[in-house]
Amino acid sequence: MPDTDADTTEGAQPSTDGTGPAEAGRTKLVSGPGVLLVWLYGVITVGAVSRSAYQISTEFDRAPLAYALSGVAALVYAFITYSLVRGGETARKAARLCCAAELTGVLTVGTWTLVRPDSFPDSTVWSQFGMGYLFIPVILPITGMLWLRAKRTDQALTA
């Protein structure tokens, strides 16, 4: 009978230093306040995906720009959430770049909806800087970029 107490994961490749699975070398991004950040990104992902999926599938002809932008926002949120959970330097850089793109989108669409509200017959996730989502869409990318920058600093200090 095989040994069931082995400290290996089925299908996992050992790391080069022999300490465990290859994923063990990945820097963990979800710790401390990062757990809250992932939770918030997860919640807003679910909200944005469900809202945009419903609007695109049932009312797309009413406000195609608004609903398409909500869909883009949902994809950005999902990718950032995945990157934060995945961890590692590449995921950290990708998440930070997406947070910057998200902030650019929120500021652009937020300003656009205030200056030219007639362009948006219905609101998006990023309308009025995320007012419909308690301004979380404008706060979250700033917080995310600060957290991801701090994690880079943490990595540099431990290296």
XYZ file of C-alpha atoms in Angstrom:
159
model
C 0.000 0.000 0.000
C 1.384 3.488 -0.886
C 2.484 5.849 1.838
C -0.398 8.274 2.490
C 1.619 10.618 4.699
C 3.729 11.917 1.824
C 3.996 15.688 1.729
C 3.311 16.075 -1.989
C 0.413 17.267 -4.043
C -0.771 14.950 -6.776
C 0.502 16.206 -10.117
C 2.659 18.956 -8.601
C 6.219 19.246 -9.805
C 8.925 19.559 -7.147
C 10.695 22.904 -6.961
C 14.331 23.212 -7.981
C 15.509 23.535 -4.390
C 13.607 20.422 -3.293
C 11.443 22.264 -0.736
C 8.037 21.483 -2.229
C 5.787 22.146 -5.171
C 6.897 24.726 -7.726
C 4.141 27.065 -6.550
C 5.904 27.378 -3.183
C 8.352 29.835 -4.805
C 5.537 32.220 -5.680
C 5.294 35.297 -3.476
C 1.971 35.368 -1.680
C 0.009 38.550 -2.432
C -3.000 37.671 -0.293
C -2.031 38.266 3.310
C -3.106 40.745 5.930
C -5.018 43.626 4.317
C -4.574 41.888 0.954
C -7.324 39.451 1.981
C -9.775 42.358 2.199
C -8.578 43.662 -1.159
C -9.195 40.275 -2.811
C -12.576 39.996 -1.115
C -13.628 43.442 -2.385
C -12.399 42.693 -5.898
C -14.271 39.387 -5.772
C -17.519 41.041 -4.692
C -17.280 43.793 -7.296
C -16.416 41.186 -9.944
C -19.602 39.259 -9.178
C -21.645 42.478 -9.235
C -20.148 43.771 -12.474
C -20.301 40.405 -14.267
C -23.922 39.754 -13.321
C -25.022 43.294 -14.134
C -23.247 43.463 -17.494
C -24.273 39.938 -18.511
C -27.917 40.746 -17.828
C -27.793 44.127 -19.553
C -25.869 42.887 -22.594
C -28.164 39.892 -23.049
C -31.476 41.719 -22.552
C -31.079 45.458 -23.234
C -27.911 45.936 -25.276
C -29.628 48.016 -27.979
C -30.760 50.571 -25.375
C -27.249 51.642 -24.261
C -24.542 49.637 -26.060
C -21.625 51.832 -24.956
C -22.593 51.760 -21.282
C -23.189 48.017 -21.242
C -20.008 47.232 -23.187
C -17.983 49.350 -20.751
C -19.587 47.499 -17.820
C -18.512 44.245 -19.472
C -14.948 45.515 -19.847
C -14.943 46.571 -16.193
C -16.125 43.094 -15.191
C -13.275 41.467 -17.133
C -10.707 43.815 -15.576
C -12.019 43.059 -12.070
C -11.943 39.317 -12.721
C -8.361 39.451 -14.016
C -7.139 41.508 -11.063
C -8.842 39.133 -8.617
C -7.228 36.134 -10.334
C -3.794 37.789 -10.351
C -3.971 38.658 -6.651
C -4.953 35.106 -5.737
C -2.336 33.547 -8.042
C 0.558 35.489 -6.558
C 4.092 35.782 -7.816
C 6.021 38.653 -9.346
C 4.505 38.349 -12.831
C 0.966 38.306 -11.420
C 1.803 41.283 -9.187
C 3.029 43.305 -12.166
C 0.010 42.320 -14.277
C -2.400 43.205 -11.471
C -0.692 46.552 -10.925
C -0.903 47.359 -14.640
C -4.594 46.392 -14.669
C -5.259 48.533 -11.586
C -3.715 51.494 -13.433
C -5.870 50.745 -16.491
C -8.910 50.401 -14.229
C -8.233 53.767 -12.586
C -7.790 55.370 -16.015
C -11.120 53.883 -17.103
C -12.920 55.019 -13.960
C -11.573 58.567 -14.251
C -12.291 58.767 -17.993
C -15.790 57.301 -17.866
C -16.586 59.106 -14.614
C -15.647 62.462 -16.116
C -17.408 61.634 -19.395
C -20.661 60.786 -17.593
C -20.559 64.092 -15.711
C -19.636 66.271 -18.697
C -21.826 64.520 -21.316
C -24.518 62.561 -19.460
C -26.561 62.298 -22.665
C -23.886 59.920 -24.054
C -24.935 57.351 -21.455
C -28.677 56.611 -21.430
C -27.925 54.110 -18.665
C -25.115 54.002 -16.130
C -22.009 51.831 -16.136
C -20.010 50.428 -13.238
C -17.660 53.396 -13.647
C -20.350 56.102 -14.152
C -19.873 59.133 -11.914
C -16.703 57.533 -10.553
C -18.588 54.448 -9.350
C -21.263 56.270 -7.370
C -23.686 53.360 -7.899
C -21.105 51.095 -6.228
C -20.372 53.418 -3.274
C -17.320 54.851 -5.093
C -15.513 51.529 -4.635
C -14.483 51.544 -8.345
C -12.400 54.701 -7.849
C -10.996 53.735 -4.432
C -10.166 50.104 -5.200
C -7.533 50.577 -7.942
C -5.685 53.186 -5.880
C -5.685 50.870 -2.879
C -4.682 47.954 -5.107
C -1.727 49.795 -6.624
C -0.523 50.895 -3.186
C -0.825 47.328 -1.843
C 0.951 45.830 -4.850
C 3.726 48.428 -4.546
C 4.132 47.561 -0.863
C 4.353 43.866 -1.741
C 7.171 44.680 -4.195
C 8.955 46.555 -1.429
C 8.442 43.592 0.927
C 9.989 41.284 -1.660
C 13.006 43.564 -2.077
C 13.572 43.671 1.691
C 13.451 39.877 2.050
C 15.668 39.184 -0.964
